[in-house]
Coordinates of C-alpha atoms in Angstrom, one line a residue:
M135 CA 23.0 -36.1 -11.1
S136 CA 22.5 -39.5 -9.3
P137 CA 25.8 -41.8 -9.0
V138 CA 25.9 -44.6 -11.6
R139 CA 26.2 -48.0 -9.9
W140 CA 29.7 -49.6 -10.7
T141 CA 31.2 -52.8 -9.9
D142 CA 34.8 -51.1 -10.0
P143 CA 35.1 -49.3 -6.6
E144 CA 37.3 -46.8 -8.0
R145 CA 34.8 -45.8 -10.6
Q146 CA 32.1 -45.8 -8.0
R147 CA 33.8 -43.5 -5.7
L148 CA 34.4 -41.1 -8.6
E149 CA 30.7 -41.2 -9.6
E150 CA 29.8 -40.6 -6.0
Q151 CA 32.2 -37.8 -5.5
V152 CA 30.8 -35.9 -8.6
A153 CA 27.2 -36.2 -7.3
A154 CA 28.3 -34.9 -4.0
T155 CA 30.2 -32.0 -5.5
E156 CA 27.3 -31.4 -7.8
L157 CA 24.9 -31.1 -4.8
A158 CA 27.5 -29.0 -2.8
W159 CA 27.8 -26.4 -5.8
L160 CA 24.0 -26.1 -6.4
T161 CA 23.6 -25.4 -2.6
L162 CA 26.2 -22.7 -2.5
D163 CA 24.9 -21.2 -5.5
V164 CA 21.2 -20.8 -3.8
D165 CA 22.9 -19.7 -0.7
V166 CA 25.1 -16.8 -2.5
A167 CA 21.9 -15.7 -4.7
T168 CA 19.9 -15.4 -1.4
L169 CA 22.6 -13.5 0.2
R170 CA 22.8 -11.1 -2.7
V171 CA 19.0 -10.5 -2.4
E172 CA 19.0 -10.1 1.5
I173 CA 21.8 -7.5 1.3
D174 CA 19.9 -5.5 -1.4
N175 CA 16.8 -5.6 0.4
F176 CA 18.4 -4.5 3.7
A177 CA 20.4 -1.7 1.8
L178 CA 17.0 -0.2 0.6
I179 CA 15.3 -0.5 4.0
H180 CA 18.4 0.9 5.7
H181 CA 18.3 3.8 3.4
Q182 CA 14.5 4.5 3.9
R183 CA 14.6 4.3 7.6
L184 CA 18.2 5.7 8.6
G185 CA 18.8 7.9 5.5
P186 CA 17.3 10.9 7.1
L187 CA 19.2 10.5 10.1
Y188 CA 22.4 10.2 8.5
A189 CA 21.6 13.4 6.7
R190 CA 20.7 15.0 9.8
L191 CA 24.0 14.0 11.4
D192 CA 25.9 15.4 8.7
E193 CA 23.9 18.8 8.8
L194 CA 24.4 18.9 12.5
E195 CA 28.2 18.3 12.2
A196 CA 28.3 21.3 9.7
L197 CA 26.5 23.5 12.1
V198 CA 28.6 22.5 14.8
A199 CA 31.8 23.3 12.8
E200 CA 30.3 26.7 11.6
A201 CA 29.3 27.6 15.0
R202 CA 32.8 26.8 16.5
A203 CA 34.5 28.7 13.4
A204 CA 32.3 31.8 14.4
R205 CA 33.1 31.9 17.9
T206 CA 36.8 31.2 17.5
G207 CA 37.6 33.1 14.1
D208 CA 40.4 30.4 13.7
P209 CA 41.3 29.9 10.1
E210 CA 41.6 26.2 10.5
D211 CA 38.2 25.9 12.2
R212 CA 36.8 27.7 9.2
R213 CA 38.7 25.4 6.6
I214 CA 37.0 22.5 8.8
A215 CA 33.4 24.2 8.6
A216 CA 33.8 25.0 4.9
E217 CA 34.6 21.3 4.4
A218 CA 31.7 20.1 6.5
R219 CA 29.3 22.2 4.5
R220 CA 30.8 21.0 1.1
V221 CA 30.0 17.4 2.4
V222 CA 26.4 18.4 3.2
D223 CA 26.0 20.3 -0.1
E224 CA 27.5 17.5 -2.3
L225 CA 25.5 14.6 -0.9
P226 CA 24.2 12.2 -3.7
D227 CA 20.3 12.1 -4.1
L228 CA 20.0 8.8 -2.7
D229 CA 16.4 8.5 -3.4
A230 CA 17.0 9.1 -7.2
L231 CA 20.1 6.7 -6.9
F232 CA 18.0 3.8 -5.5
D233 CA 15.0 4.4 -8.0
S234 CA 17.7 4.0 -10.9
V235 CA 19.1 0.7 -9.4
R236 CA 15.5 -0.4 -9.0
Q237 CA 14.4 0.5 -12.6
A238 CA 17.5 -1.1 -14.1
E239 CA 16.9 -4.5 -12.1
A240 CA 13.3 -4.4 -13.3
G241 CA 14.3 -3.8 -16.7
S242 CA 12.0 -0.6 -16.9
G243 CA 13.8 1.0 -19.8
A244 CA 12.8 4.4 -18.3
E245 CA 14.6 7.3 -19.9
S246 CA 16.8 9.5 -18.0
P247 CA 16.3 13.2 -18.3
E248 CA 19.5 13.6 -20.3
P249 CA 20.3 10.3 -22.0
A250 CA 23.9 9.7 -22.4
Q251 CA 25.1 9.3 -26.1
P252 CA 25.9 6.0 -27.1
E253 CA 29.5 5.2 -27.6
A254 CA 30.7 4.3 -31.2
P255 CA 31.0 0.4 -31.3
Q256 CA 34.6 -0.6 -31.1
R257 CA 35.9 -3.0 -33.9
V258 CA 37.5 -6.0 -32.6
R259 CA 39.3 -8.6 -34.8
P260 CA 39.4 -11.7 -32.7
G261 CA 42.6 -13.6 -32.6
K262 CA 43.5 -17.0 -34.1
E263 CA 42.8 -18.8 -30.8
A264 CA 39.4 -17.0 -30.4
Q265 CA 38.7 -18.1 -34.1
R266 CA 39.8 -21.7 -33.4
L267 CA 37.8 -22.0 -30.0
Y268 CA 34.8 -20.6 -31.6
R269 CA 34.3 -22.6 -34.5
E270 CA 34.8 -25.7 -32.3
L271 CA 32.0 -24.5 -30.0
A272 CA 29.8 -23.9 -33.2
R273 CA 30.5 -27.4 -34.4
Q274 CA 29.6 -28.8 -31.2
A275 CA 26.7 -26.8 -29.9
H276 CA 24.9 -25.6 -33.0
P277 CA 21.0 -25.9 -32.5
D278 CA 20.8 -27.6 -35.8
L279 CA 22.7 -30.6 -34.5
S280 CA 19.6 -31.5 -32.4
T281 CA 15.8 -32.1 -33.3
D282 CA 14.7 -31.8 -29.8
P283 CA 12.8 -28.6 -29.3
A284 CA 14.1 -28.3 -25.7
E285 CA 17.6 -29.3 -26.6
Q286 CA 17.6 -26.7 -29.5
Q287 CA 16.6 -24.0 -27.0
R288 CA 19.5 -24.8 -24.5
R289 CA 22.0 -24.8 -27.5
S290 CA 20.6 -21.5 -28.8
A291 CA 21.1 -19.8 -25.6
F292 CA 24.6 -21.3 -25.2
I293 CA 25.5 -20.0 -28.6
A294 CA 24.3 -16.7 -27.8
R295 CA 26.9 -16.4 -25.0
A296 CA 29.5 -17.7 -27.3
N297 CA 28.7 -15.1 -29.9
E298 CA 28.9 -12.3 -27.4
A299 CA 32.3 -13.6 -26.2
Y300 CA 33.6 -14.0 -29.7
G301 CA 32.3 -10.5 -30.7
R302 CA 34.8 -9.2 -27.8
G303 CA 37.5 -11.2 -29.0
D304 CA 37.7 -12.8 -25.6
A305 CA 39.5 -16.2 -25.9
E306 CA 39.5 -16.8 -22.2
A307 CA 35.6 -16.5 -22.0
L308 CA 35.3 -19.0 -25.1
R309 CA 37.7 -21.4 -23.3
A310 CA 35.6 -21.5 -20.4
L311 CA 32.5 -21.9 -22.2
A312 CA 34.1 -24.8 -24.0
E313 CA 34.9 -26.1 -20.6
E314 CA 31.5 -25.8 -19.5
W315 CA 30.0 -27.5 -22.6
S316 CA 32.1 -30.4 -22.6
T317 CA 31.3 -31.1 -18.8
A318 CA 27.7 -30.3 -18.8
P319 CA 25.5 -33.1 -17.6
E320 CA 23.8 -33.2 -21.1
A321 CA 27.0 -34.2 -22.6
A322 CA 27.7 -36.8 -20.2
P323 CA 28.8 -40.2 -22.1
A324 CA 26.6 -43.5 -21.3
P325 CA 27.4 -45.2 -18.1
D326 CA 29.4 -47.9 -19.9
A327 CA 31.0 -45.6 -22.2
P328 CA 34.9 -45.9 -22.2
D329 CA 35.2 -42.1 -22.0
R330 CA 33.0 -42.0 -19.1
E331 CA 35.8 -41.7 -16.4
Q332 CA 37.4 -38.9 -18.3
W333 CA 34.2 -37.0 -18.4
L334 CA 33.8 -37.3 -14.7
L335 CA 37.3 -36.0 -13.7
Q336 CA 36.5 -33.0 -16.2
R337 CA 33.1 -32.4 -14.6
L338 CA 34.7 -32.5 -11.1
D339 CA 37.3 -30.0 -12.2
W340 CA 34.6 -27.7 -13.5
L341 CA 32.5 -28.0 -10.2
T342 CA 35.5 -27.5 -8.1
A343 CA 36.3 -24.3 -9.9
R344 CA 32.6 -22.8 -9.7
I345 CA 32.4 -23.7 -6.0
G346 CA 35.7 -21.7 -5.5
E347 CA 34.1 -18.6 -7.5
L348 CA 31.0 -18.8 -5.5
A349 CA 32.8 -18.8 -2.1
A350 CA 34.9 -15.8 -3.3
E351 CA 31.6 -14.1 -4.1
R352 CA 30.3 -14.7 -0.7
V353 CA 33.2 -13.6 1.2
R354 CA 33.0 -10.4 -1.0
L355 CA 29.4 -9.8 -0.4
E356 CA 29.8 -10.3 3.4
S357 CA 32.6 -7.7 3.6
T358 CA 30.6 -4.9 1.9
A359 CA 29.2 -2.2 4.0
M360 CA 25.6 -3.5 4.0
G361 CA 26.9 -7.1 4.5
S362 CA 29.0 -6.3 7.1
L363 CA 26.0 -4.7 8.9
L364 CA 23.6 -7.5 8.1
S365 CA 25.8 -9.9 9.6
L366 CA 25.5 -8.0 13.0
G367 CA 21.9 -9.3 13.1
P368 CA 21.1 -11.7 10.4
G369 CA 18.2 -13.2 12.4
D370 CA 16.5 -10.1 13.0
P371 CA 17.2 -7.1 10.7
D372 CA 14.5 -4.9 12.1
E373 CA 15.8 -5.1 15.5
L374 CA 19.3 -4.3 14.2
L375 CA 17.9 -1.2 12.5
A376 CA 16.2 0.0 15.6
E377 CA 19.4 -0.2 17.4
L378 CA 21.2 1.6 14.7
A379 CA 18.7 4.4 14.9
D380 CA 19.1 4.4 18.6
Q381 CA 23.0 4.9 18.3
L382 CA 22.4 7.6 15.6
L383 CA 19.9 9.4 17.8
A384 CA 22.3 9.4 20.6
K385 CA 25.1 10.9 18.4
A386 CA 22.5 13.4 17.2
A387 CA 21.7 14.5 20.8
A388 CA 25.4 15.0 21.5
Q389 CA 25.7 17.0 18.6
Q390 CA 22.6 19.1 19.4
A391 CA 23.9 19.5 23.0
E392 CA 27.4 20.8 21.4
L393 CA 25.6 23.0 19.3
A394 CA 23.5 24.5 21.9
E395 CA 26.3 25.3 24.0
L396 CA 28.4 26.9 21.2
L397 CA 25.3 29.0 20.4
G398 CA 24.2 29.5 23.7
G399 CA 27.2 31.3 25.5
P400 CA 28.9 34.6 24.3
P401 CA 31.7 34.5 22.1
P402 CA 35.1 35.1 23.2
G403 CA 35.4 38.8 23.7
G404 CA 32.0 39.8 22.9
P405 CA 28.4 39.5 24.2
A406 CA 25.8 37.0 22.7
G407 CA 23.8 37.8 19.7
D408 CA 20.0 38.1 19.6
N409 CA 18.4 35.2 18.2
G410 CA 14.7 36.5 18.8
P411 CA 12.3 34.8 21.2
F412 CA 13.7 31.3 20.5
H413 CA 17.3 29.6 20.5
D414 CA 18.4 28.1 17.2
G415 CA 15.5 25.9 15.9
C416 CA 17.8 23.0 14.9
H417 CA 18.5 21.7 18.5
E418 CA 16.6 21.0 21.8
Q419 CA 17.7 23.2 24.5
E420 CA 16.5 24.2 27.9
T421 CA 17.4 27.1 30.2
P422 CA 17.8 26.2 33.8
G423 CA 14.5 26.2 35.5
M424 CA 12.4 26.4 32.4
S425 CA 10.3 23.3 33.1
Q426 CA 9.2 25.0 36.3
Q427 CA 8.3 28.2 34.7
I428 CA 5.8 27.0 32.1
P429 CA 2.5 24.7 32.1
T430 CA 3.7 21.1 31.4
A431 CA 1.4 18.1 30.5
Q432 CA 2.0 14.4 30.5
V433 CA 1.3 12.3 27.5
D434 CA -0.7 9.9 29.4
K435 CA -2.9 12.4 30.8
L436 CA -3.5 14.4 27.5
P437 CA -7.4 15.2 26.9
A438 CA -9.0 13.2 24.2
D439 CA -9.8 16.2 22.1
A440 CA -6.2 17.8 22.6
L441 CA -5.1 20.2 19.8
L442 CA -1.6 19.2 19.3
L443 CA 1.2 21.5 18.0
D444 CA 4.3 19.9 16.5
V445 CA 7.3 22.5 16.3
R446 CA 9.9 20.3 14.9
E447 CA 11.5 20.6 11.6
Q448 CA 10.1 19.2 8.3
D449 CA 12.6 16.2 8.1
E450 CA 11.5 15.2 11.5
W451 CA 7.8 15.6 11.0
D452 CA 7.9 13.7 7.4
A453 CA 9.7 10.6 9.5
G454 CA 7.0 10.3 12.1
H455 CA 4.2 12.5 13.6
A456 CA 0.7 12.5 15.5
E457 CA -1.8 12.1 13.1
G458 CA -4.0 15.4 13.1
A459 CA -1.3 17.4 14.8
L460 CA -0.8 21.0 13.6
H461 CA 2.5 21.5 12.1
I462 CA 4.6 24.8 12.2
P463 CA 8.4 24.6 12.9
M464 CA 9.8 26.6 15.6
S465 CA 12.0 28.4 13.1
Q466 CA 8.9 29.8 11.3
F467 CA 6.6 30.0 14.4
V468 CA 6.7 34.0 15.1
A469 CA 6.0 34.6 11.3
R470 CA 3.0 32.1 11.2
L471 CA 1.7 32.9 14.7
G472 CA -1.6 34.0 13.0
E473 CA -2.2 30.3 11.7
V474 CA -2.4 29.0 15.4
P475 CA -5.9 28.4 16.7
D476 CA -7.1 30.6 19.7
S477 CA -7.6 27.4 21.8
P478 CA -5.6 25.4 24.5
L479 CA -2.5 24.0 22.8
Y480 CA -0.4 21.1 23.8
V481 CA 3.1 21.4 22.0
L482 CA 5.5 18.7 21.1
C483 CA 8.9 18.6 19.6
R484 CA 11.5 15.9 19.8
V485 CA 12.1 15.7 23.8
G486 CA 10.7 18.9 25.1
G487 CA 13.1 21.8 24.8
R488 CA 12.0 23.5 21.6
S489 CA 8.4 23.0 22.7
A490 CA 9.0 24.6 26.2
Q491 CA 10.4 27.7 24.4
V492 CA 7.2 28.0 22.3
V493 CA 5.0 27.5 25.3
Q494 CA 7.0 30.0 27.2
Y495 CA 6.6 32.6 24.4
L496 CA 2.7 31.7 23.9
V497 CA 2.1 32.1 27.6
G498 CA 3.8 35.5 27.3
Q499 CA 1.3 36.5 24.5
G500 CA -1.5 35.6 26.8
R501 CA -2.2 32.3 25.0
E502 CA -3.1 29.2 26.8
A503 CA -0.3 26.3 26.1
F504 CA 1.1 23.2 27.7
N505 CA 4.5 21.7 27.0
V506 CA 4.3 17.8 26.3
D507 CA 6.9 16.5 28.7
G508 CA 9.2 14.2 26.8
G509 CA 8.0 15.3 23.5
M510 CA 7.7 12.7 20.8
F511 CA 9.9 10.4 22.4
A512 CA 7.5 10.1 25.2
W513 CA 4.5 9.8 22.8
E514 CA 6.4 6.9 21.1
Q515 CA 7.3 4.9 24.4
A516 CA 3.6 5.5 25.4
G517 CA 2.5 3.5 22.2
R518 CA 0.7 6.4 20.9
P519 CA 0.1 6.1 17.0
L520 CA 2.5 7.6 14.5
V521 CA 2.1 8.3 10.8
S522 CA 4.7 9.3 8.3
S523 CA 4.4 11.7 5.4
S524 CA 5.6 9.0 2.7
G525 CA 3.5 6.3 4.0
V526 CA 6.6 4.0 5.3
E527 CA 6.9 2.9 8.6
A528 CA 7.0 6.0 11.1
Y529 CA 9.7 6.5 13.7
V530 CA 10.8 9.5 15.6
L531 CA 13.8 11.4 14.2

């Protein structure tokens, strides 16, 4: 609203204060709505890009706990392992959760597999105060009190809100609606009307209360988990996600190293078990001098027609892989050896540990194979193209 020009300085200051407060309210309302959208979008991208990493970390934590319990036999270690496994088993289906949220926001009306039975409507008898407020609102805001189509539409939308509040018997909501109606710009008295000053004071109180509510909502949004994360990199969320991915990968590498140590050495009081031709397929591991014992190839020196063999697990492959590569997880390699072509192979994993074991095995079988030094990390750092199974932006997991 534009301030009305007054000859009375006090009246003029009040008009200008209401106009300035109106602008502040509208600006804050846009800021809060924008922040809400940014946080929702960031949460979706965070889930798509980092969700598999978080899931892998949970699985690694459970594997480490189980390996430790198997080595020590300690009841407390067994309890911790069981709890870690329970957490993994009970993780929610985040994809389904986010899909349901998107459907709800889009108003898709998609039916769930087992639709919940609607609750029986509760009978509410509005109290005397709610009845009084509702009657007063109906007398003031009824659509039939105007002949202008636009004003009738505004009044109909307002009365629908009043009907909803009255149906709940919510006197406080009706009181707020009455205040909103009486202070709306459309209800403003003429500039020279005697009650103009009283309306300005009421409008100022209403705007001040709305600004307070919006400020509280902004604080709430900023303090949520996603809001707190977004505040660390508001100008470049993609860079923030990349930094988070690096931190998670470093944590996963530490857990994998711990798991390798637990699985690689003999348990207390007994010899190591036989894990077949390879170590555990869920982690990277090299034995001393392994890189010197097997043929190795650098990413930047691979032949143009190199046949790539990716031996990572399915979730790693899905996140990002070299287009055209053959995928056989190391955990399935011996059983699927017949699928491997009889030609020179360039074997990839995440950093080169698992692929080294596969190459060592292939060489022992009389096959020609080379370990790609640095694995998919080196592939990515060299700028080689990556694709994902889902079509989203690919990355090395």
